[in-house]
Coordinates of C-alpha atoms and ligand atoms in Angstrom, one line a residue:
X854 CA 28.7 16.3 -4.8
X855 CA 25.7 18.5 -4.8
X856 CA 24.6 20.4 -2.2
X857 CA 21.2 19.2 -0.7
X858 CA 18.0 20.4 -2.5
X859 CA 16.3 22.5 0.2
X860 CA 13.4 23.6 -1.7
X861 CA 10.5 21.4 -0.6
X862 CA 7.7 22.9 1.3
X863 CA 4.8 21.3 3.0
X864 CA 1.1 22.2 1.5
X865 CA -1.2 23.7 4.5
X866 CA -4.5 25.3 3.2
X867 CA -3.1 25.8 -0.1
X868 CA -0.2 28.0 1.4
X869 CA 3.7 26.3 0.9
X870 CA 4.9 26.1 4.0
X871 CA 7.9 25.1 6.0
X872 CA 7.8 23.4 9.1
X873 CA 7.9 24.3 12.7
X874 CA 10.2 21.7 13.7
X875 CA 13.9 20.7 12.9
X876 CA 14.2 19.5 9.4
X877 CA 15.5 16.2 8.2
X878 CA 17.4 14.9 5.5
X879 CA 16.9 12.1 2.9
X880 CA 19.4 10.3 2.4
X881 CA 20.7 8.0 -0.9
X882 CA 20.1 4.1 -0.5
X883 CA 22.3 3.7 -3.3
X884 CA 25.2 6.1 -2.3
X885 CA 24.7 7.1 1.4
X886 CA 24.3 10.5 0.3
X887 CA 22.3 13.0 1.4
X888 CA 20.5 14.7 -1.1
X889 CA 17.5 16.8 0.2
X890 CA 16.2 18.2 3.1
X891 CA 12.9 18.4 4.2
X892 CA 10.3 20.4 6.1
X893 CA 9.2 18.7 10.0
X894 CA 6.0 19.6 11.1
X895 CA 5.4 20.7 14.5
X896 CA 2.0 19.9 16.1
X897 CA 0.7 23.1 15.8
X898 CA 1.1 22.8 11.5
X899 CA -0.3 19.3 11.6
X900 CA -3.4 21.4 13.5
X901 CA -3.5 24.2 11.4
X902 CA -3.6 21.2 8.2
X903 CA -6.2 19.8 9.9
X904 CA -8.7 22.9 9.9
X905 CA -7.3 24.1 6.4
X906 CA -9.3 20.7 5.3
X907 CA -12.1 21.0 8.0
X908 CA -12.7 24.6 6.4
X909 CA -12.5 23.6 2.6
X910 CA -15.4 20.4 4.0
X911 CA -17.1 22.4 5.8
X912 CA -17.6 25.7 4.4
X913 CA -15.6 26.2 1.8
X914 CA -18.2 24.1 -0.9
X915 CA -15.9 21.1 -2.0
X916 CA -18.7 18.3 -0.9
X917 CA -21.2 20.0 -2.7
X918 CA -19.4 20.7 -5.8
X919 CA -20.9 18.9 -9.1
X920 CA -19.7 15.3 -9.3
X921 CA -18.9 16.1 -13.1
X922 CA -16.6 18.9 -12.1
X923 CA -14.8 16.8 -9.0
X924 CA -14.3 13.9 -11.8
X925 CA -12.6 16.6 -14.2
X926 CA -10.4 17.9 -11.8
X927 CA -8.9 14.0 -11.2
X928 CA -9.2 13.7 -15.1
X929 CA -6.7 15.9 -15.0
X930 CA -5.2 15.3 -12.4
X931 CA -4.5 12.6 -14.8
X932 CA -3.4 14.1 -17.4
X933 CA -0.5 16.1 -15.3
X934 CA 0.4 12.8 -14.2
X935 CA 0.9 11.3 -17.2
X936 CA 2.7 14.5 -18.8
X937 CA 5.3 14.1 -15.8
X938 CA 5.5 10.3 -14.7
X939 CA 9.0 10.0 -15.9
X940 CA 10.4 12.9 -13.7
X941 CA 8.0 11.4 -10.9
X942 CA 9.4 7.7 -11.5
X943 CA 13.0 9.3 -11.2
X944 CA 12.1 11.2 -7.8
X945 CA 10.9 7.8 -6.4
X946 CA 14.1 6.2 -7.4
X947 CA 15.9 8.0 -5.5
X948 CA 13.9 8.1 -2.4
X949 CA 13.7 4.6 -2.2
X950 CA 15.6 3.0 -4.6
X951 CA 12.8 1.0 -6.1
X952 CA 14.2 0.0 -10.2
X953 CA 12.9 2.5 -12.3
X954 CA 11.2 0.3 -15.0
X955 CA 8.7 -1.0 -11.7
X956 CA 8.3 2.9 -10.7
X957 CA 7.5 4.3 -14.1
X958 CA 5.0 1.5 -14.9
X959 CA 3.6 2.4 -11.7
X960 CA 3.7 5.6 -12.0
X961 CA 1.8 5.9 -15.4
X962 CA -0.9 3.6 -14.5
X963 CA -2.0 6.7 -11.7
X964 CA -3.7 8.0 -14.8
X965 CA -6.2 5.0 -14.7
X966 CA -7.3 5.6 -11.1
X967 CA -7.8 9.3 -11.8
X968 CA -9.7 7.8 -14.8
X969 CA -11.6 5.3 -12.9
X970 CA -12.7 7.1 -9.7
X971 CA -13.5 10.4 -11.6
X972 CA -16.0 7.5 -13.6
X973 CA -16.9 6.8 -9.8
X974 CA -17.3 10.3 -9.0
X975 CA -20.0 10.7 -11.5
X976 CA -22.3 7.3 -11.4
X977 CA -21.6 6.3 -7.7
X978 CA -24.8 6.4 -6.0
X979 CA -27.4 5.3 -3.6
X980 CA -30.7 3.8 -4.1
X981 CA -34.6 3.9 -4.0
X982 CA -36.0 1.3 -1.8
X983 CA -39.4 -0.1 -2.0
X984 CA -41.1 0.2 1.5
X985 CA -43.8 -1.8 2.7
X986 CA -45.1 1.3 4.5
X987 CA -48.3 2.5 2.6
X988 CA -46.8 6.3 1.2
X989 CA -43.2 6.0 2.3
X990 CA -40.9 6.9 -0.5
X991 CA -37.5 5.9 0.7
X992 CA -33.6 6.1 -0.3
X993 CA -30.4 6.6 0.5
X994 CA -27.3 8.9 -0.5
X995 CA -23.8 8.5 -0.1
X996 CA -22.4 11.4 1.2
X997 CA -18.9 12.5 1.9
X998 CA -17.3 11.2 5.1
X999 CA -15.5 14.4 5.6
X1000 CA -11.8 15.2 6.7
X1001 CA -9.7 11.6 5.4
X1002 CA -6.2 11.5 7.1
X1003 CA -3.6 9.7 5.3
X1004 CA -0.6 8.2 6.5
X1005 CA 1.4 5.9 3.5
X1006 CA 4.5 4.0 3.8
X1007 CA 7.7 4.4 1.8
X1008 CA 8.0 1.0 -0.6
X1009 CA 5.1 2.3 -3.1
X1010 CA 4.5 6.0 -1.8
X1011 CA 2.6 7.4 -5.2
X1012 CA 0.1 4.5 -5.6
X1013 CA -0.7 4.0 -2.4
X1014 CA -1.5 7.3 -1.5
X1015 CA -3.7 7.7 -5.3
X1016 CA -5.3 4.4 -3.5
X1017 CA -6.4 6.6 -1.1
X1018 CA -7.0 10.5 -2.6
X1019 CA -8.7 9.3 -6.0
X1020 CA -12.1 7.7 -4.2
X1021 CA -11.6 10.3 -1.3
X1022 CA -11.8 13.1 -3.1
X1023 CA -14.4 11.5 -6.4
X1024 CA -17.0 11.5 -3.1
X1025 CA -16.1 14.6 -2.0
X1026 CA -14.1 14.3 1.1
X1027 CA -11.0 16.7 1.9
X1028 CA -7.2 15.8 3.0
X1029 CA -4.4 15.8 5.2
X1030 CA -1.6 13.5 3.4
X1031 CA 1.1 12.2 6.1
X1032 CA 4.2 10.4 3.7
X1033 CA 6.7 8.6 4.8
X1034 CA 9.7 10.3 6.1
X1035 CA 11.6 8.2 3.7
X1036 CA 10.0 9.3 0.5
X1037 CA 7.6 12.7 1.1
X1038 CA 9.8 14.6 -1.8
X1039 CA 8.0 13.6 -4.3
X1040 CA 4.3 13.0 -2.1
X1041 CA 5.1 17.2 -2.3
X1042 CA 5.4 17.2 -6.4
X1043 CA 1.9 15.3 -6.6
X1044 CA 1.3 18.0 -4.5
X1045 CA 1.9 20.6 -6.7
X1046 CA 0.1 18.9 -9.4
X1047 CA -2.7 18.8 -7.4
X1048 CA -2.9 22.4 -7.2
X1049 CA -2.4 22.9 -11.0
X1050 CA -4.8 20.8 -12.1
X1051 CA -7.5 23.2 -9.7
X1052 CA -8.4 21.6 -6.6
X1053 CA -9.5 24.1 -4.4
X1054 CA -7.1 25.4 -1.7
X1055 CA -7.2 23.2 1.7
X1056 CA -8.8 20.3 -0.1
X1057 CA -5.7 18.2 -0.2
X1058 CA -3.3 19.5 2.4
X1059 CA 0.9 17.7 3.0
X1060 CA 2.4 17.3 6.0
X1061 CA 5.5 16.1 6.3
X1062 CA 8.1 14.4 9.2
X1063 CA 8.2 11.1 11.0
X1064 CA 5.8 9.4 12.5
X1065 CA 5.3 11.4 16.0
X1066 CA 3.4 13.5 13.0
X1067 CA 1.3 10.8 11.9
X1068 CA 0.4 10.2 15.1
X1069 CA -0.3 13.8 16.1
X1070 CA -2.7 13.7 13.1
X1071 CA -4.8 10.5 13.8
X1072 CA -5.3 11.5 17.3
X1073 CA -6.9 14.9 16.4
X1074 CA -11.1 14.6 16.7
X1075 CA -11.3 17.0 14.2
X1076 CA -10.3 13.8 11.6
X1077 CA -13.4 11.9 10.6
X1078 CA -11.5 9.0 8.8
X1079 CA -8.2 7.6 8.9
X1080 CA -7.1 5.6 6.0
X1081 CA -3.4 3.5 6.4
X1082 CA -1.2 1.6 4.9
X1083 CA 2.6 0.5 6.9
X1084 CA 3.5 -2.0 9.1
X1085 CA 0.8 -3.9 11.0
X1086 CA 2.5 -2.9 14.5
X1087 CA 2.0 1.1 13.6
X1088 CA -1.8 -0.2 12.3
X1089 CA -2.5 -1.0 15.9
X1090 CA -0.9 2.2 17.3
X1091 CA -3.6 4.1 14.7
X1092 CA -6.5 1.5 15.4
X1093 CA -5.6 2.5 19.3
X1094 CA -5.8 6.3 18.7
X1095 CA -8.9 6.0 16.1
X1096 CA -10.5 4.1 19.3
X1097 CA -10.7 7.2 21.2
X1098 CA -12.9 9.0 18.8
X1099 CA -14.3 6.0 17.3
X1100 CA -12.6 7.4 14.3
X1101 CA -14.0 5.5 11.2
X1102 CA -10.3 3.5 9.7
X1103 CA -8.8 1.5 6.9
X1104 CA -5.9 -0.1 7.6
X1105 CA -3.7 -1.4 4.8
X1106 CA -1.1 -3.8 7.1
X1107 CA 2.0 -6.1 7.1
X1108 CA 1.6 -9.8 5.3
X1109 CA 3.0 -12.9 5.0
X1110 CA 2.0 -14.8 2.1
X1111 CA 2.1 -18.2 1.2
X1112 CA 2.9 -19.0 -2.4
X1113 CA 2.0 -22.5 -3.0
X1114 CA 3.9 -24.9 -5.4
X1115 CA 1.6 -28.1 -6.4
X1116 CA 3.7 -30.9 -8.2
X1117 CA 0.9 -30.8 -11.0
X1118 CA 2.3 -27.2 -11.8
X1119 CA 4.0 -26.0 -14.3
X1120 CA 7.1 -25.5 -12.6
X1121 CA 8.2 -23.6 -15.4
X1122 CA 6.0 -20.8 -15.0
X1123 CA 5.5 -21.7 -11.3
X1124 CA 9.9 -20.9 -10.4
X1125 CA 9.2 -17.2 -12.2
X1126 CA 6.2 -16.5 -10.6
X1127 CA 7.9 -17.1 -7.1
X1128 CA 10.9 -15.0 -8.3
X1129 CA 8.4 -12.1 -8.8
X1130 CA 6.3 -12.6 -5.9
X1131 CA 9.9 -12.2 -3.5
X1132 CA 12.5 -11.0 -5.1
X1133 CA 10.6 -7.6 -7.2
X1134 CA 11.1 -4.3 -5.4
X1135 CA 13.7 -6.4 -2.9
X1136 CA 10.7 -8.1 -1.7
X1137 CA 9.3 -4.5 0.1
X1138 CA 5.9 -5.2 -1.1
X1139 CA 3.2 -6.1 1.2
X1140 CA 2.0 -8.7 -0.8
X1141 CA 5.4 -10.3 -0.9
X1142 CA 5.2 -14.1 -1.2
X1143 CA 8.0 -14.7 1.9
X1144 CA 6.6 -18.1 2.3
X1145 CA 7.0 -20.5 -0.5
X1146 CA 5.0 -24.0 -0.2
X1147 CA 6.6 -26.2 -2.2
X1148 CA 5.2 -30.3 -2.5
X1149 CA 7.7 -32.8 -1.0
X1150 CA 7.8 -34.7 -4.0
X1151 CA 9.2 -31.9 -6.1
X1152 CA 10.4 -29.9 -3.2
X1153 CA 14.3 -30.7 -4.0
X1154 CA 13.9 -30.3 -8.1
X1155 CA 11.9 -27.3 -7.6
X1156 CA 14.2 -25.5 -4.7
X1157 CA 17.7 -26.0 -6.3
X1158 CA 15.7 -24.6 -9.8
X1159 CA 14.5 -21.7 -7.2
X1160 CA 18.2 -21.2 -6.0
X1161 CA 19.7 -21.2 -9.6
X1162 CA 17.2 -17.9 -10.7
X1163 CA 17.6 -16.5 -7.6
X1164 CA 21.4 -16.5 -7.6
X1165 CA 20.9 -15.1 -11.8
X1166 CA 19.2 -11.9 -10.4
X1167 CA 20.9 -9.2 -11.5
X1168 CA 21.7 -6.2 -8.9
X1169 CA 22.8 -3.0 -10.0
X1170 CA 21.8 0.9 -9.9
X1171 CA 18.4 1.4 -9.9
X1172 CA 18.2 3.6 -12.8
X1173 CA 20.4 1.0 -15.0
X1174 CA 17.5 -0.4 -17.6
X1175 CA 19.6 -4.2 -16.9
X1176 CA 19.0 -3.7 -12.7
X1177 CA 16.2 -6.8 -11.9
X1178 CA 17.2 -5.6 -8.1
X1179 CA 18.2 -2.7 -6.7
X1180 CA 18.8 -1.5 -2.9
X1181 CA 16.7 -1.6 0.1
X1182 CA 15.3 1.7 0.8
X1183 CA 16.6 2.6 4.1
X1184 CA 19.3 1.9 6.5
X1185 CA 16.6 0.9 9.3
X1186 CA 15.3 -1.3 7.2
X1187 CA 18.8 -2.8 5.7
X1188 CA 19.6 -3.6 9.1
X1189 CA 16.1 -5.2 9.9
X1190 CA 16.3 -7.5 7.1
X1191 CA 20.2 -8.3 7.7
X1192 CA 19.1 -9.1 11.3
X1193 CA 16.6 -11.8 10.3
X1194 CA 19.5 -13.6 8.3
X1195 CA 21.3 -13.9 12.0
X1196 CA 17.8 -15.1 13.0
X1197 CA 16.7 -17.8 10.6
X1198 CA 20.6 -19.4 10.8
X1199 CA 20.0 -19.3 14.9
X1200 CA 17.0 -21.1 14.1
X1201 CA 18.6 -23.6 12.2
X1202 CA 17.1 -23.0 8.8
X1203 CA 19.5 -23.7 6.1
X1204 CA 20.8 -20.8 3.9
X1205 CA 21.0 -21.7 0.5
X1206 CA 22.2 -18.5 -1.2
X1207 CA 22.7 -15.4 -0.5
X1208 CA 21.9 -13.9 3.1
X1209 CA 24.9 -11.0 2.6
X1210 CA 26.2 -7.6 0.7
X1211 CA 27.0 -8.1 -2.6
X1212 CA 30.6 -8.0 -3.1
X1213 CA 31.9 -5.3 -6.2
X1214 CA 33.0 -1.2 -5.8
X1215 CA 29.3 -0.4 -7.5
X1216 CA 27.7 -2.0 -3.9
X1217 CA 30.0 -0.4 -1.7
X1218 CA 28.2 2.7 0.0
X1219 CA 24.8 1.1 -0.7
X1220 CA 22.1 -0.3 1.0
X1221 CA 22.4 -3.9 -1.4
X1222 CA 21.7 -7.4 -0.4
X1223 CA 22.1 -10.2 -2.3
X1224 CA 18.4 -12.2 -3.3
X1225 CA 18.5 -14.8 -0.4
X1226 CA 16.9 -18.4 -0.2
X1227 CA 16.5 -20.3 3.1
X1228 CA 15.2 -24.0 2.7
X1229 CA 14.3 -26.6 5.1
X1230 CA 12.0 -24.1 7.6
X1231 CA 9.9 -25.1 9.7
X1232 CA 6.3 -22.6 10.1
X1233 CA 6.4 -22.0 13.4
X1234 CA 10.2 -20.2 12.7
X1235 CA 9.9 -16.8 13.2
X1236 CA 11.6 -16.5 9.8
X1237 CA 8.2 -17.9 9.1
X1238 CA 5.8 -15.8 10.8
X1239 CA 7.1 -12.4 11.3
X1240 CA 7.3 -9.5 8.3
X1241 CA 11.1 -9.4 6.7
X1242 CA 10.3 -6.8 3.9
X1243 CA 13.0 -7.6 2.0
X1244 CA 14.7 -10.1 -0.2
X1245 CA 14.4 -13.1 2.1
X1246 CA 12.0 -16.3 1.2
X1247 CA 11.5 -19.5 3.0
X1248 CA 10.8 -22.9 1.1
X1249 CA 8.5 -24.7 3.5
X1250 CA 7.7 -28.7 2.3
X1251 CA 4.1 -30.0 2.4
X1252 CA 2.7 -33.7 2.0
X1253 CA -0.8 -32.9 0.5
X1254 CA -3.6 -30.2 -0.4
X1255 CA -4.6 -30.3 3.4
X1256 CA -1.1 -29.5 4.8
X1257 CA -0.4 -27.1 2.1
X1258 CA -3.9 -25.2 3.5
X1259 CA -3.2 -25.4 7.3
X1260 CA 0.2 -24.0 6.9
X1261 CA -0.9 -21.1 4.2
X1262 CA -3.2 -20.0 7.3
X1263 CA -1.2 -20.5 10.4
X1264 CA -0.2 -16.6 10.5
X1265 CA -1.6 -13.8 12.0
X1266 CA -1.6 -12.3 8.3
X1267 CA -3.7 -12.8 5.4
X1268 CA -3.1 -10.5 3.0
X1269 CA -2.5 -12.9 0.2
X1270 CA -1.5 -16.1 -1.5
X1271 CA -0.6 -17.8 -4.8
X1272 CA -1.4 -21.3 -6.1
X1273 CA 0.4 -23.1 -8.7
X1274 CA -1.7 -25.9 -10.0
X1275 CA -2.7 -27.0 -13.2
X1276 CA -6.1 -28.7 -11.5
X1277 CA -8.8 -25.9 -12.0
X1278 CA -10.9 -28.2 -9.5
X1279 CA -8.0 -28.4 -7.0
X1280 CA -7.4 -24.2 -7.7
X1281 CA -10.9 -23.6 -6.8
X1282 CA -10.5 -25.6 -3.7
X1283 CA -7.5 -24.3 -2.0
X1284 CA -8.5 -20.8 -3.1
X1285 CA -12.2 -21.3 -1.3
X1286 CA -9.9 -22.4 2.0
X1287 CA -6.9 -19.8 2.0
X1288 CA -7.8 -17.3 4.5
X1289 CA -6.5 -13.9 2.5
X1290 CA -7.9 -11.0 0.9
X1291 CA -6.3 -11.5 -2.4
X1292 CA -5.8 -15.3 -4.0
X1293 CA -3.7 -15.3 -7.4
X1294 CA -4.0 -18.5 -9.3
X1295 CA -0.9 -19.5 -11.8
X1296 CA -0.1 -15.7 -11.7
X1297 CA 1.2 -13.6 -8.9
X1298 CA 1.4 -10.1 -7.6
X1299 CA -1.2 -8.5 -10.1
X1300 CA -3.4 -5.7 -8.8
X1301 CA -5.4 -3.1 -10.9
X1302 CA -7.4 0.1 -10.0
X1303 CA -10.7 -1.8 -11.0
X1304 CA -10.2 -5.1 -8.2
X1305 CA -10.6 -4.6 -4.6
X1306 CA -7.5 -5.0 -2.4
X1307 CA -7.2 -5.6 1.1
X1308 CA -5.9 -7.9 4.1
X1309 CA -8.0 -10.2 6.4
X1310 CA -7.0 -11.1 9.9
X1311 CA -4.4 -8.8 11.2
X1312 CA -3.2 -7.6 7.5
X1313 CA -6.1 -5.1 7.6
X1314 CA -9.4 -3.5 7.5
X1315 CA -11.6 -2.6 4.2
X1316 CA -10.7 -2.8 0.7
X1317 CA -9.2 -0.4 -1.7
X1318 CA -9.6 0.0 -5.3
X1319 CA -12.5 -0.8 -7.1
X1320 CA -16.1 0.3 -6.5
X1321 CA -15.8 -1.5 -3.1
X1322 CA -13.3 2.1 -2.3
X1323 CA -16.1 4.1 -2.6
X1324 CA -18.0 2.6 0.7
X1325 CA -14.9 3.5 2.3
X1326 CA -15.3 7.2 1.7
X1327 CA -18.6 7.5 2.5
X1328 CA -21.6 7.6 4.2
X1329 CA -24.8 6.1 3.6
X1330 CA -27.9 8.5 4.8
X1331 CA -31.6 7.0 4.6
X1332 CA -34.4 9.5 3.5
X1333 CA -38.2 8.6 4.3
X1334 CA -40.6 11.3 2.6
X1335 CA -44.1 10.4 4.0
X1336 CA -46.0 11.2 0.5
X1337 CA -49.6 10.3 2.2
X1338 CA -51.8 13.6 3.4
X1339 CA -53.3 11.8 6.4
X1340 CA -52.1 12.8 9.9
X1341 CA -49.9 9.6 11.4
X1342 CA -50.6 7.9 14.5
X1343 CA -47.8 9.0 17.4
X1344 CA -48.6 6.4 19.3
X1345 CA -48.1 3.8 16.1
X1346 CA -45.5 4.7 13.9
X1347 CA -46.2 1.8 11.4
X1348 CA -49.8 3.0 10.5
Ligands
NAD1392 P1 5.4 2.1 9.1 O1 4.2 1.5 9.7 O2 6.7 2.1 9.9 O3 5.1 3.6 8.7 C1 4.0 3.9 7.8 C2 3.7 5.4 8.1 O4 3.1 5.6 9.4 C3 4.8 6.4 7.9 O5 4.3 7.5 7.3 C4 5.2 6.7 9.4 O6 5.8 7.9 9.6 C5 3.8 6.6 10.0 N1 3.8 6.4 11.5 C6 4.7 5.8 12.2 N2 4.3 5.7 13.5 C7 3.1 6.3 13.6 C8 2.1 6.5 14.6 N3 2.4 6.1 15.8 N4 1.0 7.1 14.3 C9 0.7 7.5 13.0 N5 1.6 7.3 12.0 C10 2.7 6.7 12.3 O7 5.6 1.3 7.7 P2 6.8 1.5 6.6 O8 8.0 0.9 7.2 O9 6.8 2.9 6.1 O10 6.3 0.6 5.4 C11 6.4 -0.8 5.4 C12 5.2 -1.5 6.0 O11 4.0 -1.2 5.2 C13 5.3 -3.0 5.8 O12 4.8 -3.6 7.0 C14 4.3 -3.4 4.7 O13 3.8 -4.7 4.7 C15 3.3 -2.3 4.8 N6 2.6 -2.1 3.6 C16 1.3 -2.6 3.4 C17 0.6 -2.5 2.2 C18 -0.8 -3.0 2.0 O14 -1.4 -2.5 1.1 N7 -1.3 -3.9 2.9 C19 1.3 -1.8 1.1 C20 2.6 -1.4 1.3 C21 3.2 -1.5 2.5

């Protein structure tokens, strides 16, 4: 076995750095293994992070620099990206086990958002507004919001921060970048990419450790935005601390989707599109569809149809090209989903496969569960309502449209849902009634630099992606240039 790789270093004002604090390890989901170790920060490096970034915002020029030359920088960005997405990809895979194919595809679309928000970068503007006052010329700018601290989870830990730094730094803003404490190895790497491609030193600053080091970094005032994506009970914890500065936020939170089956569907289409939505990435996505709404009259056909490609899944080693499933990331989180098997059965749901580790010496020391299928549950089950984040799905029956609506938004979630219909009128309809920020028709789990993404209810605040990221990041001023040589009325500001 290999000794743990000891050579990461956090990224404080464009020093590498180790951390004050006791170091951690990370540890294999696939063999139990330890396999690097990794700088904590103490409060006072999370503090010194924060006025590296302050000082590259506030004196050091970054806001003002030319948009062209902030959009060439992410171009390439870009390019470094792309030259090393399979060594990035790999680094994932073994921080969180995720299958490689899903990690590289990821992985090389990061290009695109440097592409996209560098195009943002250059044409994102304000406007001139015609004013009714007689000699008022009037517009706005967007301007930078300034220091943008962001804490990402562990399932997705590339895209979701480039969700983030790509429109943060196109306006102009600067950084302090919290990872996981699952997966900050290869948060660092970006890192050093970061610096290559010529960002100024303290405009993207890495902290790394667990999450008394997020929290030590959302409660500094010093932080002018706070943008978030991890479980909606941490969201709160940030909305809190945000509260106390009135801290502008985005919050990126926990879902619960329904994915609903009409019989008109084509159940073809319809039984792979439900595989996707809950069984990809072990279901650790956000936008996992856990719920599956399924119309009585095909509810048996379609649920033993569900049961047979569930049970087909192959597991395996991540980095095997056959793998469909690999590990969950992290014993917490093994043990979390393995919990809410005891849970549902207590419940009475019925278990119609899986529910257990896979049997076979390959599975042994890792963190695998087999794809898992509970019929018959009721919505008000808290198999039903809370966030498994994992390879768990419910099949809920529904009589008609109206059910099939009322159950799709009895959750405090609403970060998305899926409709399988082959009714464009009856598509339209359920879509214009599903309280969610994302609605897929006869498709699921699709999202692209270019749409906005988001939650509504308590799966979170503002959008990423898309030009819709860019309000995020800034701030809209309004400039009135009295143009008129007469002397104004103090008494009468409209004359
Ligand atoms: P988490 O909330 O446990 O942790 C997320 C991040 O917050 C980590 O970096 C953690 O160290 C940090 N953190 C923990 N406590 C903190 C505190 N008090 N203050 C500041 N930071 C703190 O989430 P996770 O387990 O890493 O990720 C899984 C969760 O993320 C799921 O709930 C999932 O739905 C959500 N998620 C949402 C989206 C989305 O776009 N809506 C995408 C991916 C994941």
């Amino acid at each position: 076995m290999d000794e743990p790789r000891t050579d990461y270093l956090m990224l404080i004002g464009g020093e590498w750095t180790d951390g004050q604090e006791e170091p951690f390890s990370l540890v294999s989901p696939v063999d139990g293994q330890p396999w690097a170790v990794l700088p904590s920060a103490s409060q006072a490096d999370v503090a010194a992070a924060v006025a590296a970034a302050r000082k590259a915002f506030d004196t050091g020029g970054w806001p003002r620099t030319p948009p062209a030359r902030r959009a060439r920088l992410l171009r390439r960005l870009g390019e470094l990206i792309s030259e090393r997405a399979d060594d990035l990809a790999r680094l994932q895979v073994r921080e969180n086990g995720k299958v490689l194919r899903e990690v590289l595809a990821q992985t090389k679309g990061l290009t695109d958002y440097c592409n996209y928000f560098a195009g943002l970068a250059e044409t994102a503007g304000g406007h001139t507004i015609p004013s009714s006052a007689p000699d008022m010329f009037v517009y706005t700018v967007r301007e930078p919001v300034g220091v943008v601290a962001a804490v990402t989870p562990w399932n997705s830990p590339l895209a979701l921060l480039m969700w983030k730094l790509c429109p943060a730094l196109a306006m102009g803003n600067t950084m302090v970048v919290k990872p996981s404490e699952v997966t900050p190895a290869s948060t660092l790497v970006l890192g050093e990419m970061i610096e290559a491609a010529g960002f100024p030193p303290g405009v993207v600053n890495i902290v790394t450790g667990d999450g008394r080091v997020g929290a030590w970094l959302t409660a500094d005032d010093r932080i002018d935005k706070i943008a978030f994506t991890g479980s909606t009970h941490v969201g709160r914890q940030i909305a809190a601390a945000a509260a106390a500065h009135l801290t502008r936020i985005s919050l990126e939170l926990g879902g619960k989707s329904p994915n609903i089956v009409f019989a008109d569907a084509d159940l073809d289409r319809a039984v792979e599109g439900v595989v996707a939505g809950i069984f990809a990435a072990a279901g650790q996505t956000c936008l996992a569809g856990s719920r599956v709404l399924i119309a009585q009259e095909i509810y048996e056909d379609f649920a033993a149809r569900l049961v047979q490609r569930a049970a087909r899944i192959r597991l395996g080693h991540p980095l095997d090209p056959d793998t469909e499933m690999g590990p969950l990331s992290c014993r917490a989180q093994y043990d979390k989903v393995q919990h809410y098997v005891t849970v549902a059965l207590d419940e009475g749901a019925t278990l119609l496969t899986g529910g257990r580790h896979p049997s076979g010496a390959q599975f042994r020391d890792g963190l695998f569960m087999e794809p898992t299928v509970f019929g018959k549950v009721r919505n008000d089950m808290r198999i039903a309502q809370e966030e498994v984040f994992g390879p768990v799905v419910c099949l809920i029956p529904f009589t008609d449209e109206d059910e099939a609506i009322a159950i799709g938004n009895a959750s405090i979630y609403g970060l998305a849902a899926g409709v399988w219909t082959r009714d464009i009128a009856r598509a339209h309809r359920v879509c214009a009634r599903l309280r969610a920020g994302t609605v897929w028709i006869n498709t699921y789990r699709r999202t692209s630099y270019a749409v906005p993404f988001g939650g509504v209810r308590q799966s979170g605040l503002g959008r990423e992606n898309g030009a819709a990221a860019v309000e995020e990041y800034t701030e809209v001023k309004s400039v009135w240039i009295d143009s008129g040589s007469g002397i104004a009325d103090p008494f009468n500001p409209r004359a």
